[in-house]
Coordinates of C-alpha atoms in Angstrom, one line a residue:
X1 CA -7.2 -113.5 -20.8
X2 CA -8.9 -116.0 -22.5
X3 CA -7.0 -118.6 -24.6
X4 CA -8.1 -117.6 -27.5
X5 CA -6.3 -114.1 -26.9
X6 CA -3.1 -115.6 -26.1
X7 CA -1.5 -115.3 -29.8
X8 CA -2.6 -112.1 -29.9
X9 CA -1.3 -110.9 -26.7
X10 CA 2.2 -112.4 -27.4
X11 CA 2.1 -110.5 -30.7
X12 CA 1.2 -107.3 -29.4
X13 CA 3.6 -107.3 -26.5
X14 CA 6.5 -107.7 -29.2
X15 CA 5.1 -104.1 -30.7
X16 CA 4.9 -102.9 -27.3
X17 CA 8.3 -103.7 -26.4
X18 CA 9.5 -102.5 -30.1
X19 CA 8.0 -99.2 -29.7
X20 CA 9.6 -98.6 -26.2
X21 CA 12.8 -99.5 -27.9
X22 CA 12.5 -97.0 -30.7
X23 CA 10.9 -93.8 -28.9
X24 CA 10.9 -91.8 -31.6
X25 CA 9.0 -94.1 -34.1
X26 CA 5.3 -94.1 -34.2
X27 CA 3.8 -97.6 -34.7
X28 CA 0.0 -96.5 -35.1
X29 CA -2.2 -98.1 -37.6
X30 CA -5.4 -97.2 -38.4
X31 CA -8.0 -95.8 -40.9
X32 CA -10.4 -93.1 -42.1
X33 CA -13.9 -93.5 -43.0
X34 CA -15.2 -90.6 -44.8
X35 CA -19.3 -90.3 -44.7
X36 CA -21.5 -88.4 -46.6
X37 CA -23.8 -86.8 -44.1
X38 CA -23.4 -83.9 -41.2
X39 CA -21.1 -84.6 -38.2
X40 CA -22.2 -86.3 -35.7
X41 CA -22.6 -84.8 -32.3
X42 CA -20.3 -85.4 -29.4
X43 CA -23.1 -87.6 -27.5
X44 CA -23.2 -89.7 -30.7
X45 CA -19.5 -90.4 -30.9
X46 CA -19.0 -91.2 -27.3
X47 CA -21.9 -93.8 -27.4
X48 CA -20.0 -95.3 -30.8
X49 CA -16.6 -95.3 -28.4
X50 CA -18.9 -97.1 -26.0
X51 CA -19.6 -99.4 -28.5
X52 CA -16.2 -100.0 -29.8
X53 CA -15.1 -100.5 -26.2
X54 CA -17.5 -103.3 -25.5
X55 CA -16.0 -105.2 -28.3
X56 CA -12.6 -105.7 -27.2
X57 CA -12.3 -104.8 -23.5
X58 CA -8.5 -103.9 -23.9
X59 CA -9.9 -100.8 -25.4
X60 CA -11.0 -99.7 -22.0
X61 CA -7.4 -99.3 -20.7
X62 CA -5.1 -96.1 -20.8
X63 CA -1.6 -96.2 -22.1
X64 CA 0.8 -98.1 -19.8
X65 CA 4.8 -97.6 -19.1
X66 CA 6.7 -100.5 -20.4
X67 CA 6.4 -103.3 -17.8
X68 CA 3.8 -101.8 -15.9
X69 CA 0.0 -102.8 -15.3
X70 CA -2.9 -101.0 -17.2
X71 CA -3.4 -97.5 -15.6
X72 CA -6.8 -98.0 -15.1
X73 CA -9.6 -97.5 -17.3
X74 CA -10.6 -94.6 -19.5
X75 CA -13.9 -92.7 -20.5
X76 CA -15.1 -91.9 -23.8
X77 CA -13.7 -88.4 -23.8
X78 CA -10.2 -89.4 -23.7
X79 CA -10.3 -90.9 -26.9
X80 CA -12.0 -88.3 -28.7
X81 CA -10.7 -85.0 -30.8
X82 CA -12.6 -82.7 -33.1
X83 CA -10.8 -80.9 -35.6
X84 CA -12.8 -78.5 -37.8
X85 CA -11.1 -77.9 -41.2
X86 CA -10.7 -75.1 -43.7
X87 CA -13.9 -74.8 -45.7
X88 CA -14.3 -76.2 -49.1
X89 CA -10.9 -77.6 -48.8
X90 CA -11.6 -81.0 -50.1
X91 CA -9.8 -83.9 -50.4
X92 CA -6.4 -81.9 -49.9
X93 CA -7.7 -80.2 -46.6
X94 CA -8.6 -83.9 -45.5
X95 CA -5.6 -85.5 -46.1
X96 CA -3.1 -82.7 -45.0
X97 CA -5.3 -83.2 -41.5
X98 CA -4.9 -86.7 -41.3
X99 CA -1.2 -86.3 -41.8
X100 CA -0.7 -83.9 -39.1
X101 CA -3.2 -85.7 -36.7
X102 CA -0.7 -88.9 -37.4
X103 CA 2.1 -86.8 -36.4
X104 CA 1.4 -86.5 -33.1
X105 CA 1.4 -90.0 -31.2
X106 CA -1.2 -91.0 -29.0
X107 CA 0.1 -90.2 -25.3
X108 CA -2.3 -91.2 -22.6
X109 CA -4.5 -93.7 -24.3
X110 CA -3.6 -96.3 -26.9
X111 CA -6.2 -95.8 -29.7
X112 CA -8.0 -93.1 -30.5
X113 CA -10.8 -91.3 -32.9
X114 CA -10.8 -87.8 -34.5
X115 CA -13.5 -86.0 -35.8
X116 CA -12.5 -84.0 -39.1
X117 CA -15.0 -82.0 -40.8
X118 CA -15.5 -78.5 -42.8
X119 CA -13.7 -79.8 -45.9
X120 CA -16.9 -80.4 -47.8
X121 CA -20.5 -79.8 -47.6
X122 CA -22.1 -82.6 -46.0
X123 CA -19.5 -85.0 -45.4
X124 CA -17.3 -85.7 -42.7
X125 CA -14.4 -88.2 -41.7
X126 CA -13.8 -90.1 -38.4
X127 CA -10.0 -91.0 -38.2
X128 CA -8.9 -94.1 -35.9
X129 CA -5.7 -94.9 -34.8
X130 CA -4.5 -97.9 -32.5
X131 CA -1.0 -99.0 -31.5
X132 CA 0.2 -101.8 -33.4
X133 CA 0.4 -104.1 -30.3
X134 CA -3.3 -103.8 -29.3
X135 CA -4.7 -104.2 -32.7
X136 CA -3.8 -105.5 -36.3
X137 CA -5.5 -104.4 -39.5
X138 CA -8.3 -107.2 -39.5
X139 CA -9.4 -106.3 -36.2
X140 CA -9.6 -102.6 -37.3
X141 CA -12.0 -104.0 -40.1
X142 CA -13.9 -105.9 -36.9
X143 CA -14.2 -103.1 -34.5
X144 CA -15.3 -100.8 -37.4
X145 CA -18.2 -103.4 -38.1
X146 CA -19.1 -103.6 -34.5
X147 CA -19.5 -99.7 -34.5
X148 CA -21.8 -99.9 -37.5
X149 CA -23.4 -102.9 -36.2
X150 CA -22.7 -105.1 -38.9
X151 CA -21.4 -109.0 -38.5
X152 CA -17.8 -109.4 -38.2
X153 CA -15.5 -110.9 -40.9
X154 CA -16.5 -114.2 -42.0
X155 CA -14.4 -117.3 -40.0
X156 CA -11.5 -118.4 -41.8
X157 CA -10.3 -121.9 -42.4
X158 CA -8.3 -123.5 -39.4
X159 CA -4.7 -124.2 -40.3
X160 CA -2.9 -127.0 -38.5
X161 CA -2.2 -126.6 -34.9
X162 CA 1.3 -126.6 -33.2
X163 CA 2.5 -129.9 -32.6
X164 CA 2.7 -130.7 -29.3
X165 CA 6.4 -132.0 -29.2
X166 CA 9.8 -131.1 -30.5
X167 CA 9.7 -133.3 -34.2
X168 CA 12.5 -133.1 -36.2
X169 CA 10.7 -130.6 -38.6
X170 CA 10.2 -128.0 -35.9
X171 CA 13.6 -128.3 -35.2
X172 CA 14.7 -127.6 -38.7
X173 CA 12.0 -124.9 -38.7
X174 CA 13.8 -123.3 -35.8
X175 CA 17.2 -123.5 -36.9
X176 CA 16.2 -121.6 -40.5
X177 CA 14.2 -119.0 -38.3
X178 CA 17.3 -118.2 -36.4
X179 CA 19.3 -118.3 -39.4
X180 CA 16.9 -116.0 -41.3
X181 CA 17.8 -113.5 -38.3
X182 CA 21.1 -114.2 -37.8
X183 CA 22.9 -114.5 -41.2
X184 CA 24.2 -111.0 -43.0
X185 CA 21.5 -109.9 -45.0
X186 CA 21.7 -107.2 -47.9
X187 CA 18.4 -105.7 -48.4
X188 CA 18.1 -102.4 -50.7
X189 CA 17.8 -99.3 -49.0
X190 CA 15.6 -96.8 -50.8
X191 CA 16.9 -93.6 -48.9
X192 CA 19.6 -91.3 -50.2
X193 CA 23.1 -92.5 -49.4
X194 CA 21.6 -95.2 -46.9
X195 CA 20.4 -92.3 -44.4
X196 CA 18.5 -93.5 -41.5
X197 CA 15.1 -92.3 -41.2
X198 CA 13.1 -90.5 -40.0
X199 CA 14.3 -87.1 -41.0
X200 CA 11.4 -85.2 -40.8
X201 CA 7.4 -85.4 -40.4
X202 CA 6.0 -88.4 -42.6
X203 CA 4.1 -87.8 -46.0
X204 CA 1.1 -89.6 -46.4
X205 CA -0.6 -90.3 -49.7
X206 CA -3.5 -92.2 -51.1
X207 CA -4.7 -93.7 -54.4
X208 CA -7.5 -95.8 -55.5
X209 CA -8.5 -98.0 -58.1
X210 CA -11.7 -100.6 -58.8
X211 CA -11.2 -103.8 -57.2
X212 CA -13.0 -105.7 -60.0
X213 CA -9.9 -104.3 -62.1
X214 CA -7.5 -106.0 -60.1
X215 CA -9.4 -109.1 -59.7
X216 CA -9.8 -109.4 -63.6
X217 CA -5.7 -109.0 -63.4
X218 CA -5.5 -111.8 -61.0
X219 CA -8.0 -114.2 -62.8
X220 CA -5.9 -113.8 -66.2
X221 CA -2.5 -114.0 -64.7
X222 CA -3.5 -117.1 -62.6
X223 CA -2.5 -115.2 -59.4
X224 CA -3.7 -113.8 -56.1
X225 CA -4.9 -109.9 -55.8
X226 CA -2.0 -109.9 -53.3
X227 CA 0.4 -111.0 -56.3
X228 CA -1.0 -108.2 -58.0
X229 CA -0.5 -105.8 -55.9
X230 CA 2.8 -106.3 -55.0
X231 CA 3.9 -107.0 -58.9
X232 CA 2.7 -103.1 -59.3
X233 CA 4.8 -102.1 -56.5
X234 CA 8.1 -103.9 -58.0
X235 CA 7.4 -101.8 -61.0
X236 CA 6.5 -98.7 -59.0
X237 CA 9.8 -98.8 -57.0
X238 CA 12.1 -99.0 -59.7
X239 CA 12.9 -95.0 -59.9
X240 CA 14.1 -95.1 -56.2
X241 CA 16.4 -98.4 -56.7
X242 CA 20.2 -97.1 -56.2
X243 CA 22.3 -97.4 -59.1
X244 CA 24.4 -99.7 -59.7
X245 CA 21.5 -102.0 -57.4
X246 CA 23.1 -104.5 -55.2
X247 CA 21.1 -106.8 -52.7
X248 CA 17.4 -107.6 -52.8
X249 CA 14.2 -105.2 -52.8
X250 CA 13.3 -107.5 -49.5
X251 CA 9.7 -106.6 -48.4
X252 CA 7.9 -108.1 -45.1
X253 CA 4.3 -109.0 -45.7
X254 CA 2.1 -109.5 -42.5
X255 CA 0.3 -112.6 -42.8
X256 CA -2.9 -113.3 -40.8
X257 CA -2.6 -116.2 -38.0
X258 CA -6.3 -116.3 -37.3
X259 CA -7.9 -119.8 -36.6
X260 CA -11.4 -120.8 -36.5
X261 CA -11.7 -120.2 -32.9
X262 CA -9.6 -116.7 -32.9
X263 CA -11.5 -115.6 -36.3
X264 CA -13.3 -113.1 -34.9
X265 CA -11.1 -112.0 -32.1
X266 CA -9.5 -108.8 -31.6
X267 CA -5.9 -108.3 -31.4
X268 CA -2.7 -108.8 -33.1
X269 CA -2.5 -111.7 -34.9
X270 CA 0.2 -111.2 -37.5
X271 CA 3.6 -112.2 -38.2
X272 CA 5.9 -111.2 -41.1
X273 CA 7.0 -113.1 -44.0
X274 CA 9.5 -112.0 -46.1
X275 CA 8.6 -111.5 -50.0
X276 CA 11.6 -110.7 -52.7
X277 CA 10.1 -108.0 -55.2
X278 CA 11.4 -108.6 -58.4
X279 CA 11.8 -104.9 -59.5
X280 CA 15.1 -105.8 -62.0
X281 CA 12.6 -107.7 -64.1
X282 CA 12.0 -105.7 -67.6
X283 CA 8.5 -106.8 -68.2
X284 CA 5.1 -106.6 -66.4
X285 CA 4.4 -110.3 -67.4
X286 CA 7.7 -111.2 -65.8
X287 CA 7.6 -109.5 -62.6
X288 CA 3.8 -110.8 -62.1
X289 CA 5.1 -114.6 -62.7
X290 CA 8.2 -113.8 -60.4
X291 CA 5.9 -112.2 -57.5
X292 CA 3.8 -115.4 -57.8
X293 CA 6.8 -117.6 -57.0
X294 CA 8.0 -115.0 -54.2
X295 CA 4.9 -115.1 -52.5
X296 CA 4.7 -119.1 -51.8
X297 CA 6.5 -118.1 -48.6
X298 CA 3.3 -116.5 -47.5
X299 CA 1.2 -119.6 -49.0
X300 CA 3.6 -122.1 -47.3
X301 CA 3.8 -120.3 -44.0
X302 CA 0.2 -120.0 -43.5
X303 CA 0.1 -123.9 -43.8
X304 CA 3.0 -124.9 -41.8
X305 CA 2.4 -125.4 -38.1
X306 CA 5.9 -124.6 -37.3
X307 CA 5.9 -121.2 -38.7
X308 CA 6.1 -119.4 -35.8
X309 CA 8.7 -121.4 -33.8
X310 CA 10.9 -119.0 -33.4
X311 CA 8.9 -116.7 -31.4
X312 CA 7.3 -120.1 -29.4
X313 CA 11.1 -120.8 -28.6
X314 CA 12.2 -117.3 -27.2
X315 CA 11.8 -115.9 -23.9
X316 CA 8.6 -113.3 -23.9
X317 CA 11.0 -110.5 -23.4
X318 CA 13.3 -111.2 -26.3
X319 CA 10.2 -110.7 -28.7
X320 CA 10.9 -107.1 -29.4
X321 CA 14.4 -107.4 -30.2
X322 CA 13.8 -110.4 -32.3
X323 CA 11.2 -108.3 -34.2
X324 CA 13.5 -105.3 -34.6
X325 CA 16.1 -107.4 -35.6
X326 CA 13.5 -108.5 -38.8
X327 CA 12.5 -104.9 -39.3
X328 CA 15.7 -103.6 -39.3
X329 CA 16.9 -101.5 -42.5
X330 CA 19.4 -104.2 -43.5
X331 CA 16.9 -106.8 -43.6
X332 CA 13.8 -105.3 -44.9
X333 CA 13.3 -102.5 -47.6
X334 CA 10.0 -102.1 -46.6
X335 CA 6.9 -103.4 -45.2
X336 CA 3.7 -104.2 -47.6
X337 CA 0.3 -105.0 -45.8
X338 CA -3.0 -106.0 -47.4
X339 CA -6.6 -105.6 -45.3
X340 CA -9.5 -107.1 -46.9
X341 CA -12.5 -104.9 -45.9
X342 CA -16.2 -105.3 -46.2
X343 CA -17.8 -106.2 -49.7
X344 CA -20.6 -104.1 -49.5
X345 CA -21.2 -100.2 -48.7
X346 CA -21.5 -99.5 -44.9
X347 CA -23.6 -96.9 -43.2
X348 CA -23.2 -94.9 -39.9
X349 CA -25.7 -93.2 -38.6
X350 CA -27.7 -93.8 -41.6
X351 CA -25.1 -92.3 -43.8
X352 CA -23.2 -94.0 -46.3
X353 CA -19.6 -94.6 -45.9
X354 CA -18.0 -93.5 -49.0
X355 CA -14.4 -94.8 -48.4
X356 CA -12.1 -96.3 -45.9
X357 CA -8.8 -94.9 -46.2
X358 CA -6.1 -97.3 -44.5
X359 CA -3.7 -95.9 -42.1
X360 CA 0.0 -97.5 -42.4
X361 CA 3.2 -97.0 -40.0
X362 CA 6.7 -96.3 -40.6
X363 CA 9.2 -98.6 -38.9
X364 CA 12.3 -97.4 -37.4
X365 CA 15.0 -96.8 -39.7
X366 CA 12.8 -96.9 -42.9
X367 CA 11.7 -94.8 -45.9
X368 CA 8.8 -96.1 -47.0
X369 CA 5.7 -98.3 -46.0
X370 CA 2.5 -99.2 -47.8
X371 CA -0.9 -100.7 -47.2
X372 CA -3.7 -102.2 -49.5
X373 CA -6.9 -101.8 -48.1
X374 CA -10.5 -103.2 -49.6
X375 CA -13.7 -101.5 -49.4
X376 CA -17.0 -102.2 -51.4
X377 CA -15.2 -102.7 -54.7
X378 CA -12.4 -100.1 -54.6
X379 CA -8.9 -100.7 -53.7
X380 CA -7.2 -98.0 -51.9
X381 CA -3.5 -97.9 -51.6
X382 CA -2.0 -95.9 -49.0
X383 CA 1.2 -94.9 -49.1
X384 CA 3.7 -93.5 -46.1
X385 CA 7.1 -92.0 -46.5
X386 CA 10.1 -90.5 -45.2
X387 CA 10.4 -86.7 -46.6
X388 CA 14.1 -87.7 -47.8
X389 CA 12.8 -89.8 -50.6
X390 CA 12.9 -87.4 -53.6
X391 CA 9.7 -87.0 -55.8
X392 CA 7.9 -89.9 -53.5
X393 CA 4.6 -88.4 -54.3
X394 CA 4.8 -89.7 -57.8
X395 CA 4.6 -93.6 -56.2
X396 CA 1.1 -93.5 -56.2
X397 CA 0.7 -92.6 -59.8
X398 CA 3.6 -95.0 -61.2
X399 CA 1.7 -97.9 -58.8
X400 CA -1.5 -97.4 -61.0
X401 CA 1.0 -97.5 -64.0
X402 CA 2.2 -100.7 -63.2
X403 CA -1.4 -101.9 -63.0
X404 CA -1.9 -100.4 -66.6
X405 CA 1.2 -102.6 -67.4
X406 CA -0.5 -105.7 -65.8
X407 CA -3.9 -105.0 -67.6
X408 CA -2.1 -104.5 -70.9
X409 CA -0.4 -108.0 -70.5
X410 CA -3.2 -110.1 -69.1
X411 CA -6.4 -108.4 -70.0
X412 CA -8.2 -106.6 -72.9
X413 CA -7.4 -103.2 -73.6
X414 CA -8.9 -100.6 -71.3
X415 CA -11.4 -98.0 -73.1
X416 CA -10.1 -95.0 -74.6
X417 CA -12.0 -92.9 -72.2
X418 CA -10.2 -94.3 -69.2
X419 CA -9.0 -91.7 -66.9
X420 CA -5.4 -91.5 -66.6
X421 CA -3.8 -92.7 -63.6
X422 CA -1.8 -89.8 -62.5
X423 CA -5.1 -87.4 -62.9
X424 CA -5.7 -85.6 -59.8
X425 CA -9.4 -84.9 -59.5
X426 CA -12.1 -83.8 -57.3
X427 CA -14.4 -86.4 -55.5
X428 CA -17.7 -84.8 -57.0
X429 CA -16.1 -85.9 -60.3
X430 CA -17.1 -89.5 -61.7
X431 CA -13.6 -90.5 -62.5
X432 CA -13.2 -93.6 -61.3
X433 CA -9.0 -93.7 -60.6
X434 CA -7.2 -91.0 -58.4
X435 CA -4.2 -89.8 -57.1
X436 CA -4.4 -87.6 -54.1
X437 CA -1.6 -86.8 -52.3
X438 CA -1.4 -84.4 -48.9
X439 CA 0.0 -81.0 -48.8
X440 CA 0.8 -80.9 -45.2
X441 CA 4.6 -81.7 -45.7
X442 CA 4.9 -78.1 -47.4
X443 CA 2.6 -76.7 -45.2
X444 CA 4.3 -78.0 -41.8

C-alpha cells in the first residue's frame, strides 16, 4: 500500500482489533443521501458502486477474519440491498428503516449500500455504511463526491511532520500519553445506575438547523462552529447527569490528521482528543467560553508533531487494546464527532440530494454518541443512544434549545415567526428547523 496510506492503515487496524474484541458492538459509520427523484435501477446502482470501489481499492475486498488476509474481491451485488418502505410513511418510515438496517451489522463485506424508497412520492434514500476501520467521516464524504463525480475535499494545510528522533519533547509527550490512559479516571456515565450498554437495539434520531445560524453565533462569540456545537451539547446533556454529579463529562472528539499528501486519501486518518464539557455552568455564555478553553486541546493536538506518539511507540498488536482503554466508559462519557461536508447542493443522476444524514456508532459500554454533519448550508445532528436512557428522544430538541440560548446571548433576537425547536414537521413544509425521531424502537 502507498506510503500516504500508512497512517490510515494503522488507525484502521486499531478499529478492526477493537471490533474483534467487542463482538457485540457495531462500529459502522455512514450516511444517508436523501434524493429527490425516482429510485435508480439496479444497473445504475451497480455502476455507482463500481465508481466508489475505483476511488478506494480496499472497498473491493470482502470482510476478513481477524489476523487473516482479505478473502478475495466482492462484486457490486454483494454491497447492495433494496428495501421498499411503507407507502407515504414520510420521514418516520425512512428513519425507522435506517434504524432497522443499522441494527444488522455487515458480515461478508466491510461496507454496503441500501436503497430505501416508497416512503414519499418521487424521493429515495441511499444509505451507505462502512466499518470504521475502513473509512472515517472525511473518507465517506470523499467517496460520496466521487460517486457524484465532484472534486474531492480541498487540501488541508500541512501540520508538522514527526521528528526523526526521540527529542525531550517527544519523551514528555509519551509520558503524558501513557499517564492519560494508565491513571484512574472518573468520566460521568449517562446510563442508569452505571449500567453497561447495550441493553437493546439502539435508538437513532436526527435534527437539523441552518448552518449560517451556527456561524453567526461562532462569529459573535469569537469561537469555532465546533465550539458552538459542543457548548449546545453541554446544555442538552444536563437532564441526564447523575445527581449528585461527581466526575466530569469527558467526550472524545475525533481529530482529522490528514497532511497535504494525504488530504485526498481515503481510509481512517483520525485520533481521539479528550474534551471536558462544562455542563455544570449555569449560562450559555459561560458554557461557550469554557468550551473554547476546553477545545484548546484540539487546536494544540493538531499542531503537535508528537500528538500520536503513543501509537507510534506501541507495537501494532496493542493498538486495539489502547483504543479500548481510551474509549472505556470510565474514561470517556461519549464520542462527539463533527464532519464538514459539501458547501453546495449535489446531484445524483441529475436529481438533487436534499440532505445527507450522518450515521454514528455507539462504542462498547456507552449509552450515547453524537455526530454533527454539514451539507449545503444545513447542520444535521445525528444521535445514537442506548434505549436504557430515559426520555432520550428529547435530546435533539434540547440541543436546538441550547443553540437558542447561545443565539440569545450572542446575536440579535430571533424573529417571532421562527419555528419552535421541538416541532415535529413534515419535510414538505417550509419550517427551517425540525426534530424527527425514529419509531423503530417501539416497532422492534
